[in-house]
PDB file of C-alpha atoms in Angstrom:
ATOM      1  CA  MET A   1      73.657 174.761 135.249  1.00  0.00           C
ATOM      2  CA  ASP A   2      73.037 176.572 132.166  1.00  0.00           C
ATOM      3  CA  VAL A   3      72.276 175.295 128.685  1.00  0.00           C
ATOM      4  CA  GLY A   4      75.938 175.263 127.525  1.00  0.00           C
ATOM      5  CA  GLN A   5      77.006 173.105 130.403  1.00  0.00           C
ATOM      6  CA  ILE A   6      74.147 170.667 129.788  1.00  0.00           C
ATOM      7  CA  ALA A   7      75.065 170.468 126.103  1.00  0.00           C
ATOM      8  CA  GLY A   8      78.712 169.829 127.047  1.00  0.00           C
ATOM      9  CA  LEU A   9      77.640 167.111 129.481  1.00  0.00           C
ATOM     10  CA  ILE A  10      75.492 165.432 126.797  1.00  0.00           C
ATOM     11  CA  ALA A  11      78.393 165.616 124.327  1.00  0.00           C
ATOM     12  CA  ALA A  12      80.764 164.089 126.892  1.00  0.00           C
ATOM     13  CA  ILE A  13      78.339 161.226 127.612  1.00  0.00           C
ATOM     14  CA  ALA A  14      77.855 160.624 123.875  1.00  0.00           C
ATOM     15  CA  PHE A  15      81.627 160.623 123.359  1.00  0.00           C
ATOM     16  CA  ALA A  16      82.063 158.119 126.224  1.00  0.00           C
ATOM     17  CA  ILE A  17      79.391 155.811 124.717  1.00  0.00           C
ATOM     18  CA  LEU A  18      81.014 156.115 121.264  1.00  0.00           C
ATOM     19  CA  ALA A  19      84.447 155.377 122.756  1.00  0.00           C
ATOM     20  CA  GLY A  20      82.947 152.328 124.525  1.00  0.00           C
ATOM     21  CA  PHE A  21      81.559 151.005 121.226  1.00  0.00           C
ATOM     22  CA  LEU A  22      84.888 151.569 119.460  1.00  0.00           C
ATOM     23  CA  ILE A  23      86.923 149.885 122.190  1.00  0.00           C
ATOM     24  CA  TYR A  24      85.190 146.484 121.719  1.00  0.00           C
ATOM     25  CA  PRO A  25      86.168 146.065 118.007  1.00  0.00           C
ATOM     26  CA  LEU A  26      89.686 147.275 118.780  1.00  0.00           C
ATOM     27  CA  ILE A  27      90.041 144.646 121.514  1.00  0.00           C
ATOM     28  CA  ARG A  28      88.761 141.947 119.112  1.00  0.00           C
ATOM     29  CA  LEU A  29      91.179 143.158 116.436  1.00  0.00           C
ATOM     30  CA  GLY A  30      94.037 142.952 118.935  1.00  0.00           C
ATOM     31  CA  LYS A  31      93.098 139.335 119.777  1.00  0.00           C
ATOM     32  CA  LEU A  32      92.970 138.541 116.058  1.00  0.00           C
ATOM     33  CA  PHE A  33      96.479 139.914 115.588  1.00  0.00           C
ATOM     34  CA  ASP A  34      97.708 137.850 118.558  1.00  0.00           C
ATOM     35  CA  GLN A  35      96.212 134.662 117.072  1.00  0.00           C
ATOM     36  CA  LEU A  36      97.648 135.525 113.669  1.00  0.00           C
ATOM     37  CA  ALA A  37     101.122 135.991 115.173  1.00  0.00           C
ATOM     38  CA  GLN A  38     100.816 132.677 117.023  1.00  0.00           C
ATOM     39  CA  THR A  39      99.703 130.884 113.815  1.00  0.00           C
ATOM     40  CA  ILE A  40     102.628 132.331 111.871  1.00  0.00           C
ATOM     41  CA  LYS A  41     105.025 131.212 114.593  1.00  0.00           C
ATOM     42  CA  GLN A  42     103.589 127.666 114.540  1.00  0.00           C
ATOM     43  CA  ALA A  43     103.724 127.583 110.739  1.00  0.00           C
ATOM     44  CA  GLY A  44     107.350 128.652 110.868  1.00  0.00           C
ATOM     45  CA  ASP A  45     108.064 125.907 113.390  1.00  0.00           C
ATOM     46  CA  HIS A  46     106.472 123.317 111.063  1.00  0.00           C
ATOM     47  CA  VAL A  47     108.069 124.646 107.876  1.00  0.00           C
ATOM     48  CA  VAL A  48     111.642 123.971 108.967  1.00  0.00           C
ATOM     49  CA  PRO A  49     111.162 120.179 109.431  1.00  0.00           C
ATOM     50  CA  THR A  50     109.163 120.045 106.206  1.00  0.00           C
ATOM     51  CA  LEU A  51     111.996 121.754 104.333  1.00  0.00           C
ATOM     52  CA  ASP A  52     114.489 119.353 105.891  1.00  0.00           C
ATOM     53  CA  GLU A  53     112.395 116.358 104.823  1.00  0.00           C
ATOM     54  CA  SER A  54     111.968 117.721 101.294  1.00  0.00           C
ATOM     55  CA  THR A  55     115.721 118.280 101.064  1.00  0.00           C
ATOM     56  CA  SER A  56     116.408 114.684 102.086  1.00  0.00           C
ATOM     57  CA  THR A  57     113.745 113.473  99.621  1.00  0.00           C
ATOM     58  CA  VAL A  58     115.358 115.423  96.768  1.00  0.00           C
ATOM     59  CA  THR A  59     118.760 114.021  97.750  1.00  0.00           C
ATOM     60  CA  GLN A  60     117.422 110.453  97.696  1.00  0.00           C
ATOM     61  CA  LEU A  61     115.702 111.107  94.369  1.00  0.00           C
ATOM     62  CA  ASN A  62     118.942 112.410  92.879  1.00  0.00           C
ATOM     63  CA  GLN A  63     120.747 109.300  94.124  1.00  0.00           C
ATOM     64  CA  THR A  64     118.074 107.086  92.555  1.00  0.00           C
ATOM     65  CA  LEU A  65     118.324 108.956  89.251  1.00  0.00           C
ATOM     66  CA  THR A  66     122.087 108.530  89.314  1.00  0.00           C
ATOM     67  CA  ASP A  67     121.605 104.783  89.797  1.00  0.00           C
ATOM     68  CA  VAL A  68     119.088 104.678  86.938  1.00  0.00           C
ATOM     69  CA  ASN A  69     121.550 106.531  84.701  1.00  0.00           C
ATOM     70  CA  ARG A  70     124.251 104.002  85.525  1.00  0.00           C
ATOM     71  CA  ILE A  71     121.896 101.102  84.836  1.00  0.00           C
ATOM     72  CA  SER A  72     120.729 102.552  81.518  1.00  0.00           C
ATOM     73  CA  ALA A  73     124.337 103.196  80.474  1.00  0.00           C
ATOM     74  CA  ALA A  74     125.200  99.595  81.306  1.00  0.00           C
ATOM     75  CA  ALA A  75     122.168  98.361  79.359  1.00  0.00           C
ATOM     76  CA  SER A  76     123.188 100.473  76.374  1.00  0.00           C
ATOM     77  CA  THR A  77     126.711  99.078  76.508  1.00  0.00           C
ATOM     78  CA  THR A  78     125.351  95.539  76.784  1.00  0.00           C
ATOM     79  CA  ALA A  79     123.075  96.082  73.778  1.00  0.00           C
ATOM     80  CA  GLY A  80     126.025  97.362  71.759  1.00  0.00           C
ATOM     81  CA  ASN A  81     128.129  94.375  72.771  1.00  0.00           C
ATOM     82  CA  VAL A  82     125.356  91.928  71.874  1.00  0.00           C
ATOM     83  CA  GLY A  83     124.994  93.590  68.474  1.00  0.00           C
ATOM     84  CA  ALA A  84     128.721  93.367  67.843  1.00  0.00           C
ATOM     85  CA  LEU A  85     128.787  89.742  68.987  1.00  0.00           C
ATOM     86  CA  THR A  86     125.880  88.899  66.682  1.00  0.00           C
ATOM     87  CA  ASP A  87     127.701  90.486  63.753  1.00  0.00           C
ATOM     88  CA  LEU A  88     130.836  88.561  64.657  1.00  0.00           C
ATOM     89  CA  TYR A  89     129.013  85.222  64.829  1.00  0.00           C
ATOM     90  CA  GLY A  90     127.219  86.013  61.594  1.00  0.00           C
ATOM     91  CA  SER A  91     130.435  86.731  59.751  1.00  0.00           C
ATOM     92  CA  MET A  92     132.421  83.882  61.316  1.00  0.00           C
ATOM     93  CA  LEU A  93     129.818  81.140  61.339  1.00  0.00           C
ATOM     94  CA  GLY A  94     127.252  82.243  58.774  1.00  0.00           C
ATOM     95  CA  LYS A  95     129.318  82.059  55.620  1.00  0.00           C
ATOM     96  CA  PRO A  96     131.025  78.745  56.449  1.00  0.00           C
ATOM     97  CA  VAL A  97     127.702  77.187  57.437  1.00  0.00           C
ATOM     98  CA  ILE A  98     126.167  78.305  54.128  1.00  0.00           C
ATOM     99  CA  LYS A  99     129.130  76.861  52.239  1.00  0.00           C
ATOM    100  CA  VAL A 100     128.892  73.560  54.107  1.00  0.00           C
ATOM    101  CA  ALA A 101     125.139  73.427  53.452  1.00  0.00           C
ATOM    102  CA  ALA A 102     125.697  74.113  49.751  1.00  0.00           C
ATOM    103  CA  PHE A 103     128.367  71.411  49.639  1.00  0.00           C
ATOM    104  CA  PHE A 104     126.059  68.848  51.243  1.00  0.00           C
ATOM    105  CA  TYR A 105     123.214  69.845  48.920  1.00  0.00           C
ATOM    106  CA  ALA A 106     125.443  69.380  45.875  1.00  0.00           C
ATOM    107  CA  LEU A 107     126.716  66.087  47.304  1.00  0.00           C
ATOM    108  CA  ARG A 108     123.145  64.871  47.873  1.00  0.00           C
ATOM    109  CA  LYS A 109     122.116  65.826  44.338  1.00  0.00           C
ATOM    110  CA  THR A 110     125.185  64.127  42.903  1.00  0.00           C
ATOM    111  CA  ILE A 111     124.609  60.944  44.902  1.00  0.00           C
ATOM    112  CA  SER A 112     120.909  60.848  44.002  1.00  0.00           C
ATOM    113  CA  SER A 113     121.783  61.410  40.338  1.00  0.00           C
ATOM    114  CA  PHE A 114     124.443  58.680  40.497  1.00  0.00           C
ATOM    115  CA  LEU A 115     122.100  56.210  42.222  1.00  0.00           C
ATOM    116  CA  SER A 116     119.296  56.854  39.742  1.00  0.00           C
ATOM    117  CA  GLY A 117     121.731  56.228  36.913  1.00  0.00           C
ATOM    118  CA  GLY A 118     121.478  59.681  35.424  1.00  0.00           C
ATOM    119  CA  ARG A 119     117.850  59.102  34.464  1.00  0.00           C
ATOM    120  CA  ASN A 120     116.519  62.286  36.038  1.00  0.00           C
ATOM    121  CA  SER A 121     118.692  64.610  33.988  1.00  0.00           C
ATOM    122  CA  ALA A 122     118.388  62.518  30.799  1.00  0.00           C
ATOM    123  CA  GLU A 123     114.608  62.305  31.130  1.00  0.00           C
ATOM    124  CA  SER A 124     114.267  66.051  31.609  1.00  0.00           C
ATOM    125  CA  LYS A 125     116.466  66.759  28.521  1.00  0.00           C
ATOM    126  CA  SER A 126     114.499  64.320  26.348  1.00  0.00           C
ATOM    127  CA  SER A 127     111.115  65.682  27.454  1.00  0.00           C
ATOM    128  CA  THR A 128     112.247  69.241  26.619  1.00  0.00           C
ATOM    129  CA  ALA A 129     113.373  68.141  23.163  1.00  0.00           C
ATOM    130  CA  GLN A 130     110.062  66.343  22.540  1.00  0.00           C
ATOM    131  CA  LYS A 131     108.056  69.450  23.447  1.00  0.00           C
ATOM    132  CA  SER A 132     110.107  71.617  21.097  1.00  0.00           C
ATOM    133  CA  THR A 133     109.647  69.122  18.235  1.00  0.00           C
ATOM    134  CA  ALA A 134     105.882  68.950  18.846  1.00  0.00           C
ATOM    135  CA  GLN A 135     105.517  72.723  18.682  1.00  0.00           C
ATOM    136  CA  LYS A 136     107.396  72.936  15.410  1.00  0.00           C
ATOM    137  CA  ALA A 137     105.226  70.184  13.967  1.00  0.00           C
ATOM    138  CA  ASN A 138     102.066  72.106  14.819  1.00  0.00           C
ATOM    139  CA  ASP A 139     103.147  75.087  12.790  1.00  0.00           C
ATOM    140  CA  GLY A 140     104.739  73.209  10.032  1.00  0.00           C
ATOM    141  CA  GLN A 141     107.337  75.895   9.539  1.00  0.00           C
ATOM    142  CA  GLY A 142     108.540  76.377  13.096  1.00  0.00           C
ATOM    143  CA  ASN A 143     106.530  79.573  13.639  1.00  0.00           C
ATOM    144  CA  GLU A 144     104.684  78.655  16.783  1.00  0.00           C
ATOM    145  CA  GLY A 145     102.428  81.290  18.249  1.00  0.00           C
ATOM    146  CA  ARG A 146     102.705  83.824  15.388  1.00  0.00           C
ATOM    147  CA  THR A 147      99.666  85.354  13.770  1.00  0.00           C
ATOM    148  CA  ARG A 148      99.296  85.698   9.984  1.00  0.00           C
TER     149      ARG A 148
END
């Protein structure tokens, strides 16, 4: 064996060792890709039921929102009807009740004035006249409260 053949043999052994070191990471990378493919398949299997459940949840939520819309529309209609009914009662019963109350107040005042013999109104008129006469007397000329 000459030197060239020995050098070729050393190069072949070195290439075999290098190929051996490169094969191990490639085998590990292949296993990683197999696990990744299996994980993606399992995720796909789990995604379909999850999507089905989310679809049914959205459908139920839409149904609930439709019910809430109906309830709020009914509440709005009821509030409008109550407002209209209140206005109706106010216009139909309010004015007559006020008139009846005013009538009874006037009747009470008239009866109390009649029973007291008209003294309340006569006393108030005479006391007003006495005050006016007293003020004029203080001034002497009827100029009460004026400065000179």
